Short mmCIF file of C-alpha atoms and ligand atoms in Angstrom, two decimals:
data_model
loop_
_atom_site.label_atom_id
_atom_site.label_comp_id
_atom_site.label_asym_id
_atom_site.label_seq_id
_atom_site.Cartn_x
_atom_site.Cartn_y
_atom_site.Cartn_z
CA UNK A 1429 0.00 0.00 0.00
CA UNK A 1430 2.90 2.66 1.02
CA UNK A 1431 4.62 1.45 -1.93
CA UNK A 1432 1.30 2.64 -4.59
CA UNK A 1433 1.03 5.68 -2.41
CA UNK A 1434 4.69 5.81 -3.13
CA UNK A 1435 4.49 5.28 -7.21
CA UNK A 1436 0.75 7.83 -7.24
CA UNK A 1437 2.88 10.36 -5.59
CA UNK A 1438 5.54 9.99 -8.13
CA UNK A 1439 3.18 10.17 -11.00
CA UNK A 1440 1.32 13.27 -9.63
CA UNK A 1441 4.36 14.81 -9.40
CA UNK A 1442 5.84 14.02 -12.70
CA UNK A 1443 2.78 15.21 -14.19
CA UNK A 1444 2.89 18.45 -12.24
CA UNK A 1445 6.57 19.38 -12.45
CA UNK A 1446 9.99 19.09 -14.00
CA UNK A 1447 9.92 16.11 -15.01
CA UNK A 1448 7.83 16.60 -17.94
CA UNK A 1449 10.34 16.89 -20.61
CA UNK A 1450 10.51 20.33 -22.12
CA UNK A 1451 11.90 19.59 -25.79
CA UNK A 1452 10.34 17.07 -28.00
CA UNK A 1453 11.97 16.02 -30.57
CA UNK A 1454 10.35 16.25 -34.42
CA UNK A 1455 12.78 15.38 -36.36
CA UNK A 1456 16.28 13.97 -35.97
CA UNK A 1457 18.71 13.11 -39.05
CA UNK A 1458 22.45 11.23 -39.21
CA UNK A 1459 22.34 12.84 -42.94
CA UNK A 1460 20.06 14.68 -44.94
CA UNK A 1461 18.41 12.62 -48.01
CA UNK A 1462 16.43 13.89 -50.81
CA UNK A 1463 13.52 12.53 -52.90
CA UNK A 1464 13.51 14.64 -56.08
CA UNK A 1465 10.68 13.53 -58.83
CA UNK A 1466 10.45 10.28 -57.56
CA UNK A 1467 14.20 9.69 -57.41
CA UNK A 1468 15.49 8.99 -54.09
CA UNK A 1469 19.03 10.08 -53.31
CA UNK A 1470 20.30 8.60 -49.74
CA UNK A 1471 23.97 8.71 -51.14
CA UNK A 1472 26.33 10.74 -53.07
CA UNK A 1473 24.96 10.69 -57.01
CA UNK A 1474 27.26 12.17 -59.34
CA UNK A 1475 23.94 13.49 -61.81
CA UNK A 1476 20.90 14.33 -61.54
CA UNK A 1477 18.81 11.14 -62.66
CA UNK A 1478 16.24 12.22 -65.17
CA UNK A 1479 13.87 9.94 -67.16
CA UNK A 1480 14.97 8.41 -69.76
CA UNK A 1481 18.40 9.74 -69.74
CA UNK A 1482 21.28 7.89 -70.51
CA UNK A 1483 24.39 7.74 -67.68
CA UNK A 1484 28.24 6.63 -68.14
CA UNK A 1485 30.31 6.12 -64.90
CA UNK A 1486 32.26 8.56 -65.59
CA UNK A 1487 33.99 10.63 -62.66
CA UNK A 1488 32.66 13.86 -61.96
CA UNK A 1489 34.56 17.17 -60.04
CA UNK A 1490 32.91 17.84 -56.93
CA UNK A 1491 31.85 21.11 -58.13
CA UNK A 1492 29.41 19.33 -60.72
CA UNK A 1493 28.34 16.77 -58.10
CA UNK A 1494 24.72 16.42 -57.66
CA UNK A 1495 24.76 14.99 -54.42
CA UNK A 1496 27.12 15.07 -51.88
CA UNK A 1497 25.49 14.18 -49.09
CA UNK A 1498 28.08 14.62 -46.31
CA UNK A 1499 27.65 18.21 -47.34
CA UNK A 1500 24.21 19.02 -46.37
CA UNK A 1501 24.22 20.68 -43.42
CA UNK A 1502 20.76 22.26 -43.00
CA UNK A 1503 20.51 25.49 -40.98
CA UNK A 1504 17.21 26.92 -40.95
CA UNK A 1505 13.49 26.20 -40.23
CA UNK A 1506 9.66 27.25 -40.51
CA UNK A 1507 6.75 25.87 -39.92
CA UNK A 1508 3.10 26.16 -41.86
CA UNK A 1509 -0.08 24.26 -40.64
CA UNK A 1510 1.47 20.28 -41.50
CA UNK A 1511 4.54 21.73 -43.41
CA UNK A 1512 8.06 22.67 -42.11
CA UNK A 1513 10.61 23.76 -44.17
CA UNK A 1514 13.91 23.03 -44.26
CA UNK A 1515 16.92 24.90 -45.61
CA UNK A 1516 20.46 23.84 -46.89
CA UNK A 1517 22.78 27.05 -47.86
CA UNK A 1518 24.96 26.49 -50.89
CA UNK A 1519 28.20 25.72 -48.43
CA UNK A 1520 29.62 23.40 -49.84
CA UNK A 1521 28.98 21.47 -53.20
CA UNK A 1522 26.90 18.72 -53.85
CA UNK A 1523 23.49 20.43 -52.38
CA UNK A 1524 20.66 19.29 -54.49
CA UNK A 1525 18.10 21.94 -53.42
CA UNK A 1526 18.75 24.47 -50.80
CA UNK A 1527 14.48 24.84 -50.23
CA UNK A 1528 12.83 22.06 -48.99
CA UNK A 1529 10.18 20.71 -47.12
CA UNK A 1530 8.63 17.82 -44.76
CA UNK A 1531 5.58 17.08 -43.50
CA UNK A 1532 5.19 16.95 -39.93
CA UNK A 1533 3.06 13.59 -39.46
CA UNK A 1534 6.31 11.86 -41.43
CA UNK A 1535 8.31 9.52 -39.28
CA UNK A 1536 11.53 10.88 -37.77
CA UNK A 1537 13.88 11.57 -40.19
CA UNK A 1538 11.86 12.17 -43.32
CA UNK A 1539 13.56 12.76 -46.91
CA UNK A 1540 13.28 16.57 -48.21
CA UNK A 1541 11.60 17.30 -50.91
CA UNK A 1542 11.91 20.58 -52.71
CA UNK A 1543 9.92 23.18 -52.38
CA UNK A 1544 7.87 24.33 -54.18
CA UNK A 1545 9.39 21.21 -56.51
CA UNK A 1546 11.90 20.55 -58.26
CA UNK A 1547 12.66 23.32 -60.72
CA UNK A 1548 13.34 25.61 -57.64
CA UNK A 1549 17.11 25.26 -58.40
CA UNK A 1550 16.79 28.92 -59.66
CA UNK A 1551 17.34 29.11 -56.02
CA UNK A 1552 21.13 29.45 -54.77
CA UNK A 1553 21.26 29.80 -51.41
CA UNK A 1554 18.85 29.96 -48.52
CA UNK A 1555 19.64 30.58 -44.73
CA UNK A 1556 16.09 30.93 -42.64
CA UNK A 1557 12.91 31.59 -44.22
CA UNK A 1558 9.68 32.95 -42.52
CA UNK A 1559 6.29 32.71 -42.59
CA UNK A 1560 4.10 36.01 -42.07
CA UNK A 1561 0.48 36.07 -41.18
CA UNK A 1562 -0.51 36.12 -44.93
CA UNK A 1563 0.33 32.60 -45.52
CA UNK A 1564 3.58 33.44 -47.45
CA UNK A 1565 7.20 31.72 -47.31
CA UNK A 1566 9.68 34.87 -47.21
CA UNK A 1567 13.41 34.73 -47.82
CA UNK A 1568 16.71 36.47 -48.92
CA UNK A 1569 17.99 33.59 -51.80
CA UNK A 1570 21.81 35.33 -51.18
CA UNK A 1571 22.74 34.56 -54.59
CA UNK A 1572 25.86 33.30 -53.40
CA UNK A 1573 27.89 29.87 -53.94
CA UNK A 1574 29.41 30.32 -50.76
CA UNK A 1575 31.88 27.36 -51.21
CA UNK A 1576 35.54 28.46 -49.11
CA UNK A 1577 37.78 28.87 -51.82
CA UNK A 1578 35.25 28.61 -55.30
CA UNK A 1579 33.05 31.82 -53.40
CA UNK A 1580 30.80 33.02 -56.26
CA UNK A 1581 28.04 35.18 -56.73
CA UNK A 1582 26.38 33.36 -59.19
CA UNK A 1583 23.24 36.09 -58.83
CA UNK A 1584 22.18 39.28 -57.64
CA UNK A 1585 20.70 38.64 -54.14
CA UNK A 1586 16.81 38.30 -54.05
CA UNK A 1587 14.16 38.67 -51.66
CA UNK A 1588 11.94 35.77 -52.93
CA UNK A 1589 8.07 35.27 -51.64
CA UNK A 1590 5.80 32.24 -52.47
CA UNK A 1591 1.96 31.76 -51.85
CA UNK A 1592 1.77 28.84 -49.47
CA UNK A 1593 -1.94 28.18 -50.27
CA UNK A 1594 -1.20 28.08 -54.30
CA UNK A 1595 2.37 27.30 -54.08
CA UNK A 1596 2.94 30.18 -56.71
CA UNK A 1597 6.54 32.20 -56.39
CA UNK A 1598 4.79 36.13 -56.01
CA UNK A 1599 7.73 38.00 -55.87
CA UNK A 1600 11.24 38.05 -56.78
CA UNK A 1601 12.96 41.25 -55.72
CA UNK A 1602 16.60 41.65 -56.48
CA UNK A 1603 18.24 43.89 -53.57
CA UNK A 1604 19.71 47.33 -55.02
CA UNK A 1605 23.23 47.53 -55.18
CA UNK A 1606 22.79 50.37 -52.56
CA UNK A 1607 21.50 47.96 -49.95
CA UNK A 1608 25.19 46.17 -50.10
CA UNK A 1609 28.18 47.36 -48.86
CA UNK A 1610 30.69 45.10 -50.58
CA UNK A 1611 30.81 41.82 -52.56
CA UNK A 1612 30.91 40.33 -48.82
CA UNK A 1613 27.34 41.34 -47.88
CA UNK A 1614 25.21 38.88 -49.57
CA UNK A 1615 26.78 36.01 -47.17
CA UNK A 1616 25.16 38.14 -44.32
CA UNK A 1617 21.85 38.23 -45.29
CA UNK A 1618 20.87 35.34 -42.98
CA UNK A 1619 17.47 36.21 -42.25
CA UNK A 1620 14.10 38.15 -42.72
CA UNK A 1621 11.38 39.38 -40.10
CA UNK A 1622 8.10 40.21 -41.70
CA UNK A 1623 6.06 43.34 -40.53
CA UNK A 1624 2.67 42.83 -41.22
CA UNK A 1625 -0.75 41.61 -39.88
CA UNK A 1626 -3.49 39.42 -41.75
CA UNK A 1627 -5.12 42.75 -42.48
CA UNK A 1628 -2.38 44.31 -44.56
CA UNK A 1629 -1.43 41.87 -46.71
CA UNK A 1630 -0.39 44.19 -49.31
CA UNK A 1631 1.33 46.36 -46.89
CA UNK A 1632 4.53 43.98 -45.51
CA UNK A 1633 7.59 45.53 -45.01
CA UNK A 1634 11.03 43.55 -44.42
CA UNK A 1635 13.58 43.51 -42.17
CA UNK A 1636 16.81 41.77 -43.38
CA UNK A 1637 19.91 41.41 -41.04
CA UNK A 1638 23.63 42.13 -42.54
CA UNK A 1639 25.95 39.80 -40.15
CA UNK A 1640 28.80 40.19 -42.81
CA UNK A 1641 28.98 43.59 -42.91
CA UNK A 1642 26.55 44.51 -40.09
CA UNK A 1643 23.80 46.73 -41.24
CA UNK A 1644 20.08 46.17 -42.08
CA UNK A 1645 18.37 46.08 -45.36
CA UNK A 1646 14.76 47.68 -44.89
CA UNK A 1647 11.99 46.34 -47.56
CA UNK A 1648 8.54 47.60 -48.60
CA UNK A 1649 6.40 45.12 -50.50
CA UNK A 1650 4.05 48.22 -51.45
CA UNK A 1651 6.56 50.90 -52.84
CA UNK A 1652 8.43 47.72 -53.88
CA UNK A 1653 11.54 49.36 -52.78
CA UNK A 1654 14.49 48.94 -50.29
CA UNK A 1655 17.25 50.77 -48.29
CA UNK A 1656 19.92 50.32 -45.99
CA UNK A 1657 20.61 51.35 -42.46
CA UNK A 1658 23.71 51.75 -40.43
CA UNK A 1659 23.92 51.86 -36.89
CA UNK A 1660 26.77 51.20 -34.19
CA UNK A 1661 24.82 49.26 -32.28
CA UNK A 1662 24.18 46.43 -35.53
CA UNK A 1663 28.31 45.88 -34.87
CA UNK A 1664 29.61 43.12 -33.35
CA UNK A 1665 31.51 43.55 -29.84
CA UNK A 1666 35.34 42.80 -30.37
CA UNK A 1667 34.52 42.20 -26.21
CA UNK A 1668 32.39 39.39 -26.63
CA UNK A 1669 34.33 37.68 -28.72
CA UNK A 1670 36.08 34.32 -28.45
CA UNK A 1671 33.06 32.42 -26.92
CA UNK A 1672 33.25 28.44 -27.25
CA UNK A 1673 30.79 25.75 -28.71
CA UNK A 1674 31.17 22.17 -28.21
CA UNK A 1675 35.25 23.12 -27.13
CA UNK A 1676 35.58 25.28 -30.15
CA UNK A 1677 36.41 28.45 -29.49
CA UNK A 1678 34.65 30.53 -31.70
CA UNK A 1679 36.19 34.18 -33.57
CA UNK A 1680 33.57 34.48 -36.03
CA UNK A 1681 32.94 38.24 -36.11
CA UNK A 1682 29.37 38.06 -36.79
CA UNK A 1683 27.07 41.56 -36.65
CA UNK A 1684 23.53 41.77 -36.40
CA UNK A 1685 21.93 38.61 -36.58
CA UNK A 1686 18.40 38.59 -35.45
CA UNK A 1687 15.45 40.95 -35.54
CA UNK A 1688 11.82 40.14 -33.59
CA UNK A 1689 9.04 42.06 -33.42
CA UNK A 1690 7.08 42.98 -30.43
CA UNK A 1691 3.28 43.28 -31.21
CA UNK A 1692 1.83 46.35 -32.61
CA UNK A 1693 0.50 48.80 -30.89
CA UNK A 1694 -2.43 51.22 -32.04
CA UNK A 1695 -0.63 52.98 -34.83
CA UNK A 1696 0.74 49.80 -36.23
CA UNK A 1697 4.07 50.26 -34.58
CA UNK A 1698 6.60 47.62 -33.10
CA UNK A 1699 9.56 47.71 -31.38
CA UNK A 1700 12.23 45.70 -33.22
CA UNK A 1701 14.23 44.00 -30.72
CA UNK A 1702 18.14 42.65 -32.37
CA UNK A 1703 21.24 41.56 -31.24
CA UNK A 1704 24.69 40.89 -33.06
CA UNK A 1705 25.49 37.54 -32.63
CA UNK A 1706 28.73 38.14 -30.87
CA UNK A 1707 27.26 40.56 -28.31
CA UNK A 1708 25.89 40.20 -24.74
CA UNK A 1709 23.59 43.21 -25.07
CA UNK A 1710 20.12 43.57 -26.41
CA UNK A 1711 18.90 46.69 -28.21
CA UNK A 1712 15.25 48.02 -29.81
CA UNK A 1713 14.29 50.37 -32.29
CA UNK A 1714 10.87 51.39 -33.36
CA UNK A 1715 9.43 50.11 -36.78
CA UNK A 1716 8.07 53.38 -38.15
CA UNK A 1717 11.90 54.34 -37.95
CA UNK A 1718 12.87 51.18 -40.10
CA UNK A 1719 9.80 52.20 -41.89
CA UNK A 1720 10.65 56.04 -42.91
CA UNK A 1721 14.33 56.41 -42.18
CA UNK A 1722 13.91 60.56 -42.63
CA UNK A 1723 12.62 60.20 -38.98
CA UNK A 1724 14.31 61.04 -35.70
CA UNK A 1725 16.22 57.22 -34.98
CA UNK A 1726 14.78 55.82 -31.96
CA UNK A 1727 17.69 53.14 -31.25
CA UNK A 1728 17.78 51.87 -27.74
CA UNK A 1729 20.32 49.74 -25.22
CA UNK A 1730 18.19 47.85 -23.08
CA UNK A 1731 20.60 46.35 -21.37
CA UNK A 1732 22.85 43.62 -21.17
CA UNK A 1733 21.72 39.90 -20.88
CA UNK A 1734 24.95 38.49 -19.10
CA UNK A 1735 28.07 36.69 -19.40
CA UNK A 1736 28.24 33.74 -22.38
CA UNK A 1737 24.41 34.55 -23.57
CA UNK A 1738 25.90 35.60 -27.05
CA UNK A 1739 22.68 34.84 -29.25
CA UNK A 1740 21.63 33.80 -32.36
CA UNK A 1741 18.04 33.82 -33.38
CA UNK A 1742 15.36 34.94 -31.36
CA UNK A 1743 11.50 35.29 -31.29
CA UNK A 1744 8.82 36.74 -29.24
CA UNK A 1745 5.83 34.97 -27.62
CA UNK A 1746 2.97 37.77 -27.44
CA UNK A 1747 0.80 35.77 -25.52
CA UNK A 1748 3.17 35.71 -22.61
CA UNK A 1749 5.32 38.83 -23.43
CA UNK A 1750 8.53 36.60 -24.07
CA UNK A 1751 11.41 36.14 -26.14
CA UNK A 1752 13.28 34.09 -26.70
CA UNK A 1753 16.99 33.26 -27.90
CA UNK A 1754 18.85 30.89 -29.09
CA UNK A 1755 22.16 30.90 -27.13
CA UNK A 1756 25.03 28.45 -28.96
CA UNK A 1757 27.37 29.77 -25.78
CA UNK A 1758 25.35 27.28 -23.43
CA UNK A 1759 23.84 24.93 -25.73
CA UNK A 1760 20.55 26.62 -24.77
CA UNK A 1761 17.76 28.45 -25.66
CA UNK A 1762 17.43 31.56 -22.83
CA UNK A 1763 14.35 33.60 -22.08
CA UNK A 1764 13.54 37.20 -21.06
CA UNK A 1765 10.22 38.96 -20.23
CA UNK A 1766 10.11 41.86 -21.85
CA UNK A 1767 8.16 43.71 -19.38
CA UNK A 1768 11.33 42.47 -16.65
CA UNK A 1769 14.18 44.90 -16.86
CA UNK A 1770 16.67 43.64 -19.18
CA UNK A 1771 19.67 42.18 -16.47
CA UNK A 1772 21.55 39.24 -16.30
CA UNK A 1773 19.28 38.03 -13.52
CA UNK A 1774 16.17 38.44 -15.58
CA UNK A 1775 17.62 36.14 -18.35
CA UNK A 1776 17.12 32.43 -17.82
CA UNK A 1777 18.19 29.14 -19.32
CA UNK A 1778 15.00 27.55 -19.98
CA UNK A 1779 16.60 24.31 -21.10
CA UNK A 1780 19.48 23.17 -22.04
CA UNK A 1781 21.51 20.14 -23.65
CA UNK A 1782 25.05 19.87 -25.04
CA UNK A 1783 24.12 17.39 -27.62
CA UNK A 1784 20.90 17.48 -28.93
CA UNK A 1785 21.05 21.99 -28.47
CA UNK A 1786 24.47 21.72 -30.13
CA UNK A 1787 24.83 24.97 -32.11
CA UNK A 1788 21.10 26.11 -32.75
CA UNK A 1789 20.48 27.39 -36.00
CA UNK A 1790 17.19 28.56 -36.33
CA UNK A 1791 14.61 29.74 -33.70
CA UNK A 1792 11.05 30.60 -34.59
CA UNK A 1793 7.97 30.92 -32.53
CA UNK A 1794 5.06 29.79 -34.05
CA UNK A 1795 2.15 29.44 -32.12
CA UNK A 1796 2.12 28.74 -28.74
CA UNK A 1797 5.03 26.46 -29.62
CA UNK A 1798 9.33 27.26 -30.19
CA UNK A 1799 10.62 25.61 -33.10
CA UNK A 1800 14.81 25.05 -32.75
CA UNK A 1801 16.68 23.66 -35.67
CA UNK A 1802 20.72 22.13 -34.84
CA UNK A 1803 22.88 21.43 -36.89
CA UNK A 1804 26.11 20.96 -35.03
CA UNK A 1805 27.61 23.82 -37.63
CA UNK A 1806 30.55 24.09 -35.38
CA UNK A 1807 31.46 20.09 -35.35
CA UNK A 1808 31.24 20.57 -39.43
CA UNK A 1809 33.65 23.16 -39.60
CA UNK A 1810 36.43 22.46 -36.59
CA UNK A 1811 36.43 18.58 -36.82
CA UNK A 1812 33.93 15.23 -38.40
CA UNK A 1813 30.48 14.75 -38.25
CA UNK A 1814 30.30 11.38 -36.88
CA UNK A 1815 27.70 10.12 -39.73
CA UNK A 1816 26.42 7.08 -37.28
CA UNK A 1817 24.73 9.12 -34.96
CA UNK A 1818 21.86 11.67 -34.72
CA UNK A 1819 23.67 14.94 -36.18
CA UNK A 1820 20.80 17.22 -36.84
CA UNK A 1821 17.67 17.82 -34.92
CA UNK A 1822 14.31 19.86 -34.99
CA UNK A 1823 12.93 19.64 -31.32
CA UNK A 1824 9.83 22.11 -30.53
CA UNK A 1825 9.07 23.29 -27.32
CA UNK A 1826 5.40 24.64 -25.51
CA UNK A 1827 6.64 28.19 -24.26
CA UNK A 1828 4.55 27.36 -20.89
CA UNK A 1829 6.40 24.56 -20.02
CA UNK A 1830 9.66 26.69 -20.94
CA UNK A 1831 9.18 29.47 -18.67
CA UNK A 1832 7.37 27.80 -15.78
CA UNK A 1833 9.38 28.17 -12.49
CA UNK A 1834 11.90 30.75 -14.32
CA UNK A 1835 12.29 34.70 -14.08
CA UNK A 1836 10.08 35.19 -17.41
CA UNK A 1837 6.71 33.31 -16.10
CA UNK A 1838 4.42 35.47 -14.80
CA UNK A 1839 1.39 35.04 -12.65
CA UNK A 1840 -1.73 36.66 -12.34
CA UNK A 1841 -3.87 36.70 -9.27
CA UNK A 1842 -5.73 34.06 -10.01
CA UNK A 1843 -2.13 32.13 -9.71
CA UNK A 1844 -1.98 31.31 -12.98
CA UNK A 1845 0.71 32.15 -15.83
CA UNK A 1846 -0.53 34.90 -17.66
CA UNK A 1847 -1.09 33.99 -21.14
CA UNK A 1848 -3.23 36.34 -23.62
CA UNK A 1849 -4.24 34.95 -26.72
CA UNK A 1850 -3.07 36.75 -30.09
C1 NAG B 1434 40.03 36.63 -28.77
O1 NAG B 1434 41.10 35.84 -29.25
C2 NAG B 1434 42.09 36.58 -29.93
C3 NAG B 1434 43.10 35.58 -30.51
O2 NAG B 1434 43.53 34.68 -29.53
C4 NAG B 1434 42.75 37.59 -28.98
O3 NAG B 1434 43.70 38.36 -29.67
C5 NAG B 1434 41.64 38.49 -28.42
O4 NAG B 1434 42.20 39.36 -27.44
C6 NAG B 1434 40.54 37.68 -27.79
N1 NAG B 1434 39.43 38.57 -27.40
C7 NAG B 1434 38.71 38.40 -26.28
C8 NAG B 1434 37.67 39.41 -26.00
O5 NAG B 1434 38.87 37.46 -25.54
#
């Protein structure tokens, strides 16, 4: 009898508390594998296989590889109703398609497919994508075969939108040359953060980070045009270099890397909240700034988020006034209230792992859910992949079970965490 008291208690309490694991696991790959019309490639394939074609075995340079697969290193994510998408950048030769996609009910390490199919190869080279509340798949295509020693920029680079009811491209929208500082800056272009609501679909703006040469590119879907802005605070901080992932120390010099918007407020404005990547601070500035850059600049420090908290991508929760970051200095993904002044001891690890967090990639919220992608990047360059194991991993998280018991949850009266719905 003491003993089932003994084994209910245990239960009741793993139900209640920590024990619940907080990261579930979608997806997790040894190597990436592609089906492309049919054609299934789960190892290196010199060509393209196309119907009715006739093949010699004849050697082939790497740089005319189809497929090599060791090479795919995927690096970022989204997520759309039973679809998440799945990017490879042109690193390396031998990528197939660099725009891909899964569906989540597939088992755990499903085969890409391209997206929307397989003539996207127009497409060079994708870092993350993102989904605005329009139902459309943004991205900066940099344009760039960004292979160390063969670096080419094979075409201007493009902001590129597709329809994700029709699967239609709608826009292709080559960057000015005015937007780039040097033949470096279309590596930077990393990411995009899409300003718009479900009511102003024809409205969207774009906000597109510069890590290369640290600056942002500003993009208005209406005027169809784009700018640059420069700020100090888009530089990295030679202080905060030298961090270390999996024992690698780190000297990538890496600006602005991340921008998240708060929600609007009754004029349509949001604060843009962004961080270099090698930086320990955490800034704002107001989108009707980004918007009209003749305006007074409204760039803020908010403060500092602590030692080794050097971030990557981050989104905010609006429900529960949160944002979080992807933090490749712990192997963690960190959290901050945004109504909690921003210290060190208002930032939090909400969980953390030094395998399966190793080097997060990607970090969108969608829903009441975060969305992590790893690929290990760090392993890839300083030493082997060991292709036996689990190497790359999509884990989603509920942002409840994140915050509970940390500095970001926050209770209402009624003693429960406040949560508004958006
Ligand atoms: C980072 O490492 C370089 C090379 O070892 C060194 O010169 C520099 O002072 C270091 N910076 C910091 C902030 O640790």
């Amino acid at each position: 009898m003491t003993c089932f008291i003994k084994i209910l208690f245990i239960v009741l309490c793993c139900q209640l508390c920590a024990c619940k694991p907080k990261l579930n696991t979608a997806f997790a790959w040894k190597q990436l594998s592609y089906e492309i019309d049919g054609v299934l490639y789960n190892k290196d394939t010199n060509l393209r296989v196309r119907p009715n074609a006739i093949y010699f075995d004849n050697d082939v340079p790497d740089d005319e590889k189809f497929f090599i697969q060791y090479n795919n290193v995927p690096s970022g994510v989204e997520v759309y109703k039973d679809r998440v998408f799945v990017t490879v950048p042109r690193r390396r030769f031998g990528i197939p398609s660099t725009l891909n996609y899964v569906r989540l009910s597939s088992d755990k390490a499903p085969v890409l497919k391209p997206y929307p199919d397989s003539r996207n190869d127009q497409l060079v080279s994708l870092y993350r994508p993102r989904v605005d509340a329009c139902g459309r798949l943004w991205a900066v295509d940099t344009g760039l075969l960004e292979v160390p020693d063969a670096r080419t920029q094979l075409q201007k680079p493009s902001i590129v939108v597709f329809d994700l009811k029709t699967d239609r491209l709608l826009l292709k929208y080559e960057l000015k040359d005015s937007d780039l500082i040097s033949e470096r800056s279309p590596g930077g272009l990393t990411s995009i953060t899409v300003d718009v609501t479900a009511n102003t679909c024809d409205d969207a703006y774009a906000y597109i980070n510069d890590l290369a040469t640290e600056g942002m590119v500003v993009f208005s879907l209406r005027k169809l045009d784009s700018w640059r802005i420069e700020h100090e605070t888009f530089k990295h901080d030679p202080t905060a270099l030298n961090f270390t992932v999996g024992g690698n120390v780190i000297t990538w010099r890496d600006g602005l890397f991340s921008i998240s918007l708060s929600e609007p407020d009754q004029h349509g404005t949001r604060l843009a909240y962004y961080h270099p990547m090698v930086s320990l601070n955490e800034y704002t500035v107001t989108t009707d700034f980004l918007k009209t850059p003749g305006r007074t600049p409204t760039f803020k420090t908010l403060g500092t988020r602590g030692p080794l908290t050097q971030s990557g991508m981050h989104g905010y929760h609006a429900g529960t006034r949160t944002l979080f970051y992807a933090n490749p200095a712990q192997d963690a993904i960190l959290c901050w209230h945004v109504t909690n002044k921003m210290a060190p001891e208002n930032v939090a690890i909400v969980v953390q792992d030094h395998k399966k967090l190793l080097y997060i990639s990607d970090l969108k919220v969608v829903g009441d859910d975060v969305w992590v992608l790893v690929n290990q990047m760090t392993r890839f360059i300083f030493s082997t992949l060991d292709v036996s194991e689990d190497n790359f991993f999509i884990h989603r998280a509920n942002v409840k079970d994140l915050i509970r018991g940390t500095v970001c949850e926050h209770r209402g009266d009624d003693g429960k965490i406040v949560f508004q719905d958006y």
